[in-house]
PDB file of C-alpha atoms and ligand atoms in Angstrom:
ATOM      1  CA  UNK S   1      -2.686 -13.915   7.999  1.00 44.00           C
ATOM      2  CA  UNK S   2       0.833 -13.732   9.538  1.00 48.00           C
ATOM      3  CA  UNK S   3       4.284 -14.225   7.718  1.00 48.00           C
ATOM      4  CA  UNK S   4       5.424 -17.279   9.546  1.00 41.00           C
ATOM      5  CA  UNK S   5       8.713 -16.993   8.037  1.00 40.00           C
ATOM      6  CA  UNK S   6      11.225 -14.981   9.671  1.00 46.00           C
ATOM      7  CA  UNK S   7      13.328 -13.374   6.977  1.00 58.00           C
ATOM      8  CA  UNK S   8      15.439 -11.549   9.839  1.00 56.00           C
ATOM      9  CA  UNK S   9      18.476 -10.884   7.141  1.00 56.00           C
ATOM     10  CA  UNK S  10      20.901  -8.354   7.112  1.00 53.00           C
ATOM     11  CA  UNK S  11      22.261  -9.004  10.926  1.00 53.00           C
ATOM     12  CA  UNK S  12      22.298  -6.909  14.296  1.00 53.00           C
ATOM     13  CA  UNK S  13      22.284  -3.272  12.952  1.00 60.00           C
ATOM     14  CA  UNK S  14      19.117  -4.046  11.287  1.00 71.00           C
ATOM     15  CA  UNK S  15      17.424  -5.304  14.105  1.00 79.00           C
ATOM     16  CA  UNK S  16      18.380  -1.892  16.104  1.00 85.00           C
ATOM     17  CA  UNK S  17      17.121   0.247  12.986  1.00 87.00           C
ATOM     18  CA  UNK S  18      14.206  -2.091  12.901  1.00 89.00           C
ATOM     19  CA  UNK S  19      13.341  -0.922  16.922  1.00 91.00           C
ATOM     20  CA  UNK S  20      14.431   2.453  15.949  1.00 93.00           C
ATOM     21  CA  UNK S  21      11.907   2.731  12.848  1.00 96.00           C
ATOM     22  CA  UNK S  22       9.350   1.704  15.549  1.00 96.00           C
ATOM     23  CA  UNK S  23       9.729   4.421  17.835  1.00 96.00           C
ATOM     24  CA  UNK S  24       9.483   6.816  15.411  1.00 96.00           C
ATOM     25  CA  UNK S  25       6.278   5.660  14.173  1.00 98.00           C
ATOM     26  CA  UNK S  26       5.156   5.750  17.181  1.00 97.00           C
ATOM     27  CA  UNK S  27       5.839   9.359  17.785  1.00 97.00           C
ATOM     28  CA  UNK S  28       4.288  10.236  14.644  1.00 97.00           C
ATOM     29  CA  UNK S  29       1.259   9.246  16.225  1.00 97.00           C
ATOM     30  CA  UNK S  30       0.568   5.431  15.089  1.00 98.00           C
ATOM     31  CA  UNK S  31      -0.735   3.285  17.519  1.00 95.00           C
ATOM     32  CA  UNK S  32      -2.845   1.189  16.698  1.00 98.00           C
ATOM     33  CA  UNK S  33      -0.908  -2.130  18.236  1.00 97.00           C
ATOM     34  CA  UNK S  34      -1.867  -4.913  15.279  1.00 98.00           C
ATOM     35  CA  UNK S  35       0.357  -2.245  12.516  1.00 98.00           C
ATOM     36  CA  UNK S  36       2.565  -1.765  14.421  1.00 97.00           C
ATOM     37  CA  UNK S  37       3.648  -5.263  14.701  1.00 96.00           C
ATOM     38  CA  UNK S  38       3.399  -6.579  11.441  1.00 97.00           C
ATOM     39  CA  UNK S  39       5.776  -3.425  10.356  1.00 96.00           C
ATOM     40  CA  UNK S  40       8.381  -4.816  13.027  1.00 94.00           C
ATOM     41  CA  UNK S  41       7.296  -8.370  11.226  1.00 93.00           C
ATOM     42  CA  UNK S  42       7.419  -7.313   7.839  1.00 95.00           C
ATOM     43  CA  UNK S  43      11.287  -6.964   6.468  1.00 94.00           C
ATOM     44  CA  UNK S  44      11.308  -4.289   3.897  1.00 96.00           C
ATOM     45  CA  UNK S  45      14.675  -5.128   3.018  1.00 94.00           C
ATOM     46  CA  UNK S  46      13.470  -8.073   0.236  1.00 95.00           C
ATOM     47  CA  UNK S  47      11.620  -5.363  -1.676  1.00 97.00           C
ATOM     48  CA  UNK S  48      14.953  -2.900  -2.215  1.00 96.00           C
ATOM     49  CA  UNK S  49      17.440  -3.107  -4.457  1.00 95.00           C
ATOM     50  CA  UNK S  50      20.923  -5.110  -2.326  1.00 92.00           C
ATOM     51  CA  UNK S  51      22.912  -1.305  -2.966  1.00 92.00           C
ATOM     52  CA  UNK S  52      20.248   0.458  -1.088  1.00 94.00           C
ATOM     53  CA  UNK S  53      18.869  -2.560   1.451  1.00 91.00           C
ATOM     54  CA  UNK S  54      21.031  -0.902   4.051  1.00 90.00           C
ATOM     55  CA  UNK S  55      18.245   1.558   4.051  1.00 93.00           C
ATOM     56  CA  UNK S  56      15.544  -0.027   4.180  1.00 94.00           C
ATOM     57  CA  UNK S  57      14.162   0.363   8.007  1.00 95.00           C
ATOM     58  CA  UNK S  58      14.812   4.622   7.497  1.00 95.00           C
ATOM     59  CA  UNK S  59      11.484   6.311   7.387  1.00 96.00           C
ATOM     60  CA  UNK S  60      11.729   7.149   4.055  1.00 96.00           C
ATOM     61  CA  UNK S  61      10.302   6.480   0.469  1.00 96.00           C
ATOM     62  CA  UNK S  62      13.250   5.015  -1.569  1.00 97.00           C
ATOM     63  CA  UNK S  63      13.962   4.054  -5.499  1.00 97.00           C
ATOM     64  CA  UNK S  64      12.520   1.256  -6.929  1.00 97.00           C
ATOM     65  CA  UNK S  65      13.713   1.788 -10.709  1.00 96.00           C
ATOM     66  CA  UNK S  66      10.896   2.865 -13.506  1.00 95.00           C
ATOM     67  CA  UNK S  67      10.846   5.963 -11.611  1.00 93.00           C
ATOM     68  CA  UNK S  68       9.068   4.652  -8.898  1.00 95.00           C
ATOM     69  CA  UNK S  69       9.403   4.554  -5.355  1.00 96.00           C
ATOM     70  CA  UNK S  70       8.572   2.244  -2.519  1.00 97.00           C
ATOM     71  CA  UNK S  71       6.660   3.709   0.139  1.00 97.00           C
ATOM     72  CA  UNK S  72       7.565   5.203   3.669  1.00 97.00           C
ATOM     73  CA  UNK S  73       6.422   3.309   6.547  1.00 98.00           C
ATOM     74  CA  UNK S  74       4.907   6.250   8.045  1.00 98.00           C
ATOM     75  CA  UNK S  75       2.136   6.854   5.437  1.00 97.00           C
ATOM     76  CA  UNK S  76       2.504   2.824   4.804  1.00 98.00           C
ATOM     77  CA  UNK S  77       1.486   2.487   8.109  1.00 98.00           C
ATOM     78  CA  UNK S  78      -1.511   5.379   8.237  1.00 98.00           C
ATOM     79  CA  UNK S  79      -3.005   4.315   5.337  1.00 98.00           C
ATOM     80  CA  UNK S  80      -2.812   0.725   7.018  1.00 98.00           C
ATOM     81  CA  UNK S  81      -4.407   2.089   9.723  1.00 97.00           C
ATOM     82  CA  UNK S  82      -7.258   3.888   8.218  1.00 97.00           C
ATOM     83  CA  UNK S  83      -7.928   0.792   6.766  1.00 97.00           C
ATOM     84  CA  UNK S  84      -8.333  -1.625   9.876  1.00 97.00           C
ATOM     85  CA  UNK S  85      -9.715   1.395  12.035  1.00 97.00           C
ATOM     86  CA  UNK S  86     -12.943   2.208   9.501  1.00 96.00           C
ATOM     87  CA  UNK S  87     -15.204  -0.664   9.214  1.00 97.00           C
ATOM     88  CA  UNK S  88     -15.108  -4.734   7.079  1.00 97.00           C
ATOM     89  CA  UNK S  89     -11.603  -5.380   5.356  1.00 98.00           C
ATOM     90  CA  UNK S  90     -12.700  -8.965   3.284  1.00 98.00           C
ATOM     91  CA  UNK S  91     -11.817  -7.724   0.076  1.00 98.00           C
ATOM     92  CA  UNK S  92      -9.341  -4.308  -0.217  1.00 98.00           C
ATOM     93  CA  UNK S  93      -7.905  -3.205  -3.418  1.00 98.00           C
ATOM     94  CA  UNK S  94      -4.795  -1.759  -3.419  1.00 98.00           C
ATOM     95  CA  UNK S  95      -3.783   0.560  -6.828  1.00 98.00           C
ATOM     96  CA  UNK S  96      -0.371   0.852  -7.600  1.00 98.00           C
ATOM     97  CA  UNK S  97       1.720  -2.314  -6.096  1.00 98.00           C
ATOM     98  CA  UNK S  98       5.083  -1.293  -6.913  1.00 98.00           C
ATOM     99  CA  UNK S  99       7.596  -3.921  -5.659  1.00 98.00           C
ATOM    100  CA  UNK S 100       4.649  -4.780  -3.062  1.00 98.00           C
ATOM    101  CA  UNK S 101       5.888  -3.750   0.400  1.00 98.00           C
ATOM    102  CA  UNK S 102       2.412  -2.083   1.049  1.00 98.00           C
ATOM    103  CA  UNK S 103       0.571  -5.462  -0.177  1.00 98.00           C
ATOM    104  CA  UNK S 104       2.479  -7.432   2.355  1.00 98.00           C
ATOM    105  CA  UNK S 105       1.807  -5.032   5.256  1.00 98.00           C
ATOM    106  CA  UNK S 106      -1.851  -5.543   4.461  1.00 98.00           C
ATOM    107  CA  UNK S 107      -1.972  -9.063   3.641  1.00 98.00           C
ATOM    108  CA  UNK S 108      -1.623  -9.822   7.244  1.00 98.00           C
ATOM    109  CA  UNK S 109      -4.455  -7.668   8.463  1.00 98.00           C
ATOM    110  CA  UNK S 110      -7.158  -8.263   6.009  1.00 98.00           C
ATOM    111  CA  UNK S 111      -8.757 -10.914   4.011  1.00 98.00           C
ATOM    112  CA  UNK S 112      -7.974 -10.859   1.140  1.00 98.00           C
ATOM    113  CA  UNK S 113      -6.243  -8.132  -0.581  1.00 98.00           C
ATOM    114  CA  UNK S 114      -6.272  -6.970  -4.900  1.00 98.00           C
ATOM    115  CA  UNK S 115      -3.285  -5.204  -6.111  1.00 98.00           C
ATOM    116  CA  UNK S 116      -3.043  -4.015  -9.694  1.00 98.00           C
ATOM    117  CA  UNK S 117       0.017  -2.243 -10.675  1.00 98.00           C
ATOM    118  CA  UNK S 118       0.218  -0.543 -14.792  1.00 97.00           C
ATOM    119  CA  UNK S 119       4.366  -1.616 -15.044  1.00 97.00           C
ATOM    120  CA  UNK S 120       4.674  -5.045 -15.704  1.00 96.00           C
ATOM    121  CA  UNK S 121       8.249  -5.931 -14.330  1.00 97.00           C
ATOM    122  CA  UNK S 122       7.027  -4.149 -10.917  1.00 97.00           C
ATOM    123  CA  UNK S 123       4.852  -6.385 -10.880  1.00 98.00           C
ATOM    124  CA  UNK S 124       6.123  -9.324 -11.461  1.00 98.00           C
ATOM    125  CA  UNK S 125       9.094  -8.226  -8.517  1.00 98.00           C
ATOM    126  CA  UNK S 126       6.193  -8.422  -6.518  1.00 98.00           C
ATOM    127  CA  UNK S 127       4.817 -11.716  -7.376  1.00 98.00           C
ATOM    128  CA  UNK S 128       8.336 -12.333  -6.014  1.00 98.00           C
ATOM    129  CA  UNK S 129       8.574 -10.775  -3.396  1.00 98.00           C
ATOM    130  CA  UNK S 130       5.408 -12.061  -1.643  1.00 98.00           C
ATOM    131  CA  UNK S 131       5.936 -15.484  -2.590  1.00 97.00           C
ATOM    132  CA  UNK S 132       8.475 -15.683  -0.532  1.00 97.00           C
ATOM    133  CA  UNK S 133       7.306 -14.288   2.393  1.00 97.00           C
ATOM    134  CA  UNK S 134       4.606 -16.859   2.024  1.00 97.00           C
ATOM    135  CA  UNK S 135       2.036 -14.068   1.058  1.00 98.00           C
ATOM    136  CA  UNK S 136      -1.366 -16.341   0.030  1.00 97.00           C
ATOM    137  CA  UNK S 137      -4.453 -14.314   0.161  1.00 98.00           C
ATOM    138  CA  UNK S 138      -3.091 -11.548  -2.320  1.00 98.00           C
ATOM    139  CA  UNK S 139      -4.222 -11.331  -6.306  1.00 98.00           C
ATOM    140  CA  UNK S 140      -2.694  -9.128  -8.912  1.00 98.00           C
ATOM    141  CA  UNK S 141      -3.227  -7.549 -11.806  1.00 98.00           C
ATOM    142  CA  UNK S 142      -1.325  -5.773 -14.455  1.00 97.00           C
ATOM    143  CA  UNK S 143      -3.794  -3.151 -15.487  1.00 96.00           C
ATOM    144  CA  UNK S 144      -5.061   1.100 -15.687  1.00 97.00           C
ATOM    145  CA  UNK S 145      -5.698   1.283 -12.117  1.00 97.00           C
ATOM    146  CA  UNK S 146      -7.719   4.475 -12.591  1.00 97.00           C
ATOM    147  CA  UNK S 147     -10.740   1.977 -13.769  1.00 97.00           C
ATOM    148  CA  UNK S 148     -10.509  -0.235 -10.527  1.00 98.00           C
ATOM    149  CA  UNK S 149     -10.495  -3.897 -10.425  1.00 98.00           C
ATOM    150  CA  UNK S 150     -14.735  -4.480 -11.764  1.00 98.00           C
ATOM    151  CA  UNK S 151     -14.337  -8.156 -11.625  1.00 98.00           C
ATOM    152  CA  UNK S 152     -13.843  -8.229  -8.084  1.00 98.00           C
ATOM    153  CA  UNK S 153     -15.711  -5.019  -6.947  1.00 98.00           C
ATOM    154  CA  UNK S 154     -17.417  -4.381  -4.068  1.00 98.00           C
ATOM    155  CA  UNK S 155     -14.312  -3.882  -1.815  1.00 98.00           C
ATOM    156  CA  UNK S 156     -14.853  -3.245   1.436  1.00 98.00           C
ATOM    157  CA  UNK S 157     -11.842  -0.673   0.732  1.00 98.00           C
ATOM    158  CA  UNK S 158      -9.735   0.689  -2.162  1.00 98.00           C
ATOM    159  CA  UNK S 159      -6.511   2.366  -1.375  1.00 98.00           C
ATOM    160  CA  UNK S 160      -4.710   4.562  -3.774  1.00 98.00           C
ATOM    161  CA  UNK S 161      -0.575   4.481  -3.463  1.00 97.00           C
ATOM    162  CA  UNK S 162      -0.529   6.968  -6.745  1.00 96.00           C
ATOM    163  CA  UNK S 163      -2.181  10.634  -6.819  1.00 96.00           C
ATOM    164  CA  UNK S 164      -4.649  11.619  -9.579  1.00 96.00           C
ATOM    165  CA  UNK S 165      -5.517  14.986  -9.920  1.00 95.00           C
ATOM    166  CA  UNK S 166      -9.133  14.042  -9.352  1.00 96.00           C
ATOM    167  CA  UNK S 167     -10.771  11.514  -7.773  1.00 97.00           C
ATOM    168  CA  UNK S 168     -11.413   8.569 -10.988  1.00 97.00           C
ATOM    169  CA  UNK S 169     -15.279   8.215 -10.326  1.00 97.00           C
ATOM    170  CA  UNK S 170     -14.954   3.891 -11.500  1.00 97.00           C
ATOM    171  CA  UNK S 171     -13.202   4.171  -8.167  1.00 98.00           C
ATOM    172  CA  UNK S 172     -16.466   5.460  -6.213  1.00 98.00           C
ATOM    173  CA  UNK S 173     -18.424   3.084  -7.950  1.00 98.00           C
ATOM    174  CA  UNK S 174     -16.602  -0.327  -7.294  1.00 98.00           C
ATOM    175  CA  UNK S 175     -17.143   0.903  -3.678  1.00 98.00           C
ATOM    176  CA  UNK S 176     -19.281  -1.696  -1.304  1.00 98.00           C
ATOM    177  CA  UNK S 177     -22.526   0.652  -1.148  1.00 98.00           C
ATOM    178  CA  UNK S 178     -22.680  -0.151   2.948  1.00 97.00           C
ATOM    179  CA  UNK S 179     -19.692   1.376   3.910  1.00 97.00           C
ATOM    180  CA  UNK S 180     -17.368   0.782   1.900  1.00 98.00           C
ATOM    181  CA  UNK S 181     -14.101   3.348   2.109  1.00 98.00           C
ATOM    182  CA  UNK S 182     -11.203   5.115  -0.730  1.00 98.00           C
ATOM    183  CA  UNK S 183      -8.542   5.932   0.645  1.00 98.00           C
ATOM    184  CA  UNK S 184      -6.465   8.241  -2.144  1.00 98.00           C
ATOM    185  CA  UNK S 185      -4.364  11.253  -2.217  1.00 98.00           C
ATOM    186  CA  UNK S 186      -5.388  13.641  -4.349  1.00 98.00           C
ATOM    187  CA  UNK S 187      -3.523  17.026  -6.334  1.00 96.00           C
ATOM    188  CA  UNK S 188      -0.861  17.990  -8.810  1.00 92.00           C
ATOM    189  CA  UNK S 189       2.864  16.563  -8.159  1.00 85.00           C
ATOM    190  CA  UNK S 190       3.846  18.648  -5.256  1.00 81.00           C
ATOM    191  CA  UNK S 191       1.826  18.487  -2.725  1.00 85.00           C
ATOM    192  CA  UNK S 192      -1.954  16.003  -2.008  1.00 96.00           C
ATOM    193  CA  UNK S 193      -3.809  15.525   0.220  1.00 97.00           C
ATOM    194  CA  UNK S 194      -5.073  12.395   1.862  1.00 97.00           C
ATOM    195  CA  UNK S 195      -8.835  11.577   1.890  1.00 98.00           C
ATOM    196  CA  UNK S 196     -10.262   9.156   2.839  1.00 98.00           C
ATOM    197  CA  UNK S 197     -14.599   9.113   1.624  1.00 98.00           C
ATOM    198  CA  UNK S 198     -17.453   6.478   2.732  1.00 98.00           C
ATOM    199  CA  UNK S 199     -19.561   5.290   0.816  1.00 98.00           C
ATOM    200  CA  UNK S 200     -23.585   5.085   2.273  1.00 98.00           C
ATOM    201  CA  UNK S 201     -25.665   4.132  -0.957  1.00 97.00           C
ATOM    202  CA  UNK S 202     -24.889   7.068  -3.400  1.00 95.00           C
ATOM    203  CA  UNK S 203     -24.019   9.598  -0.920  1.00 97.00           C
ATOM    204  CA  UNK S 204     -20.024   9.774  -0.124  1.00 97.00           C
ATOM    205  CA  UNK S 205     -19.049  10.871   3.134  1.00 97.00           C
ATOM    206  CA  UNK S 206     -15.651  12.944   3.279  1.00 97.00           C
ATOM    207  CA  UNK S 207     -12.778  13.265   5.612  1.00 97.00           C
ATOM    208  CA  UNK S 208      -9.145  14.689   4.686  1.00 97.00           C
ATOM    209  CA  UNK S 209      -6.484  13.188   7.029  1.00 96.00           C
ATOM    210  CA  UNK S 210      -3.368  15.151   6.194  1.00 95.00           C
ATOM    211  CA  UNK S 211      -1.401  16.842   3.290  1.00 95.00           C
ATOM    212  CA  UNK S 212       1.452  13.777   1.461  1.00 95.00           C
ATOM    213  CA  UNK S 213       3.393  13.548  -1.343  1.00 92.00           C
ATOM    214  CA  UNK S 214       3.162  10.503  -3.432  1.00 92.00           C
ATOM    215  CA  UNK S 215       4.283   9.559  -6.832  1.00 92.00           C
ATOM    216  CA  UNK S 216       1.425  10.352  -9.909  1.00 94.00           C
ATOM    217  CA  UNK S 217      -1.127   7.980 -10.611  1.00 95.00           C
ATOM    218  CA  UNK S 218      -0.834   7.779 -14.201  1.00 93.00           C
ATOM    219  CA  UNK S 219      -3.933   7.261 -16.360  1.00 88.00           C
ATOM    220  CA  UNK S 220      -5.028   5.680 -19.436  1.00 81.00           C
ATOM    221  CA  UNK S 221      -1.728   3.636 -20.496  1.00 73.00           C
ATOM    222  CA  UNK S 222      -0.284   0.451 -19.132  1.00 78.00           C
ATOM    223  CA  UNK S 223       3.157  -0.431 -19.326  1.00 82.00           C
ATOM    224  CA  UNK S 224       5.026  -3.540 -20.531  1.00 84.00           C
TER     225      UNK S 224
HETATM  226  N1  SAH Z   1       2.164   0.327  -2.499  1.00 73.11           N
HETATM  227  C1  SAH Z   1       3.489   0.801  -3.104  1.00 73.11           C
HETATM  228  C2  SAH Z   1       3.908   1.811  -4.146  1.00 73.11           C
HETATM  229  C3  SAH Z   1       4.125   2.205  -4.961  1.00 73.11           C
HETATM  230  S1  SAH Z   1       4.026   3.768  -5.708  1.00 73.11           S
HETATM  231  C4  SAH Z   1       4.454   0.282  -1.928  1.00 73.11           C
HETATM  232  O1  SAH Z   1       4.163  -0.018  -0.875  1.00 73.11           O
HETATM  233  O2  SAH Z   1       5.594   0.751  -1.933  1.00 73.11           O
HETATM  234  C5  SAH Z   1       3.187   3.670  -6.807  1.00 73.11           C
HETATM  235  C6  SAH Z   1       3.148   2.707  -8.070  1.00 73.11           C
HETATM  236  O3  SAH Z   1       1.490   3.424  -8.394  1.00 73.11           O
HETATM  237  C7  SAH Z   1       4.391   2.910  -9.072  1.00 73.11           C
HETATM  238  O4  SAH Z   1       4.662   1.814  -9.011  1.00 73.11           O
HETATM  239  C8  SAH Z   1       3.627   3.344  -9.954  1.00 73.11           C
HETATM  240  O5  SAH Z   1       3.923   2.762 -11.698  1.00 73.11           O
HETATM  241  C9  SAH Z   1       1.371   2.945 -10.111  1.00 73.11           C
HETATM  242  N2  SAH Z   1       0.519   3.516 -10.642  1.00 73.11           N
HETATM  243  C10 SAH Z   1       0.672   4.901 -11.413  1.00 73.11           C
HETATM  244  N3  SAH Z   1      -0.764   5.080 -12.218  1.00 73.11           N
HETATM  245  C11 SAH Z   1      -1.115   3.552 -12.064  1.00 73.11           C
HETATM  246  C12 SAH Z   1      -2.089   3.398 -12.844  1.00 73.11           C
HETATM  247  N4  SAH Z   1      -2.548   3.733 -13.402  1.00 73.11           N
HETATM  248  N5  SAH Z   1      -2.593   2.326 -12.697  1.00 73.11           N
HETATM  249  C13 SAH Z   1      -1.787   1.285 -11.371  1.00 73.11           C
HETATM  250  N6  SAH Z   1      -0.574   1.413 -10.803  1.00 73.11           N
HETATM  251  C14 SAH Z   1      -0.125   2.874 -11.171  1.00 73.11           C
END
């Protein structure tokens, strides 16, 4: 599903910086044209507070309040590339909606996306952003992502955009047994490894993608 509306927003400068961002992603090895096209056409500035929107097309993570960040475009592109090139994508679960940027990107390349967030005001903001972009194949829930979303399982892919110290076993259990993938950063605050685990029956094949830095996955409590 494509975002139909052209929310070009902040003028010519933004058009040029948007092209520059695409160049940077290519340089860093993102080469799936579908992913690059979606990043090009998804307005990242609407996900940010006005005071930061002029930086929306820089390849950096930026604050969105509540001690959280909008992910760096490179990492969004990279994780999306892994999802769409590793198998079926009818049902994809995202853990850590934040303001919904990655949800918006994924929604244009997969059939259904389910996204969960522990901070209610962020989830409300994400819902508004995706409505604005006329995204209709995303569902949201306010809950602890370390437990997944059992009612909607099994998933063809699960991506976590916050890092646990150890992989939550419930997420592995909610993968489609025939090739479901879990893409997840694992490790402490300073440094984590982005991993991709593929489920084949009761076996899990693990691959390390690269070193990354995400906010921690906070297990246990949700926040109103
Ligand atoms: N996907 C977002 C990234 C947001 S940052 C983007 O596209 O920019 C990661 C998010 O994970 C934060 O909003 C944080 O609140 C959320 N998070 C952390 N621990 C969580 C948990 N246990 N359950 C659900 N969400 C969690």
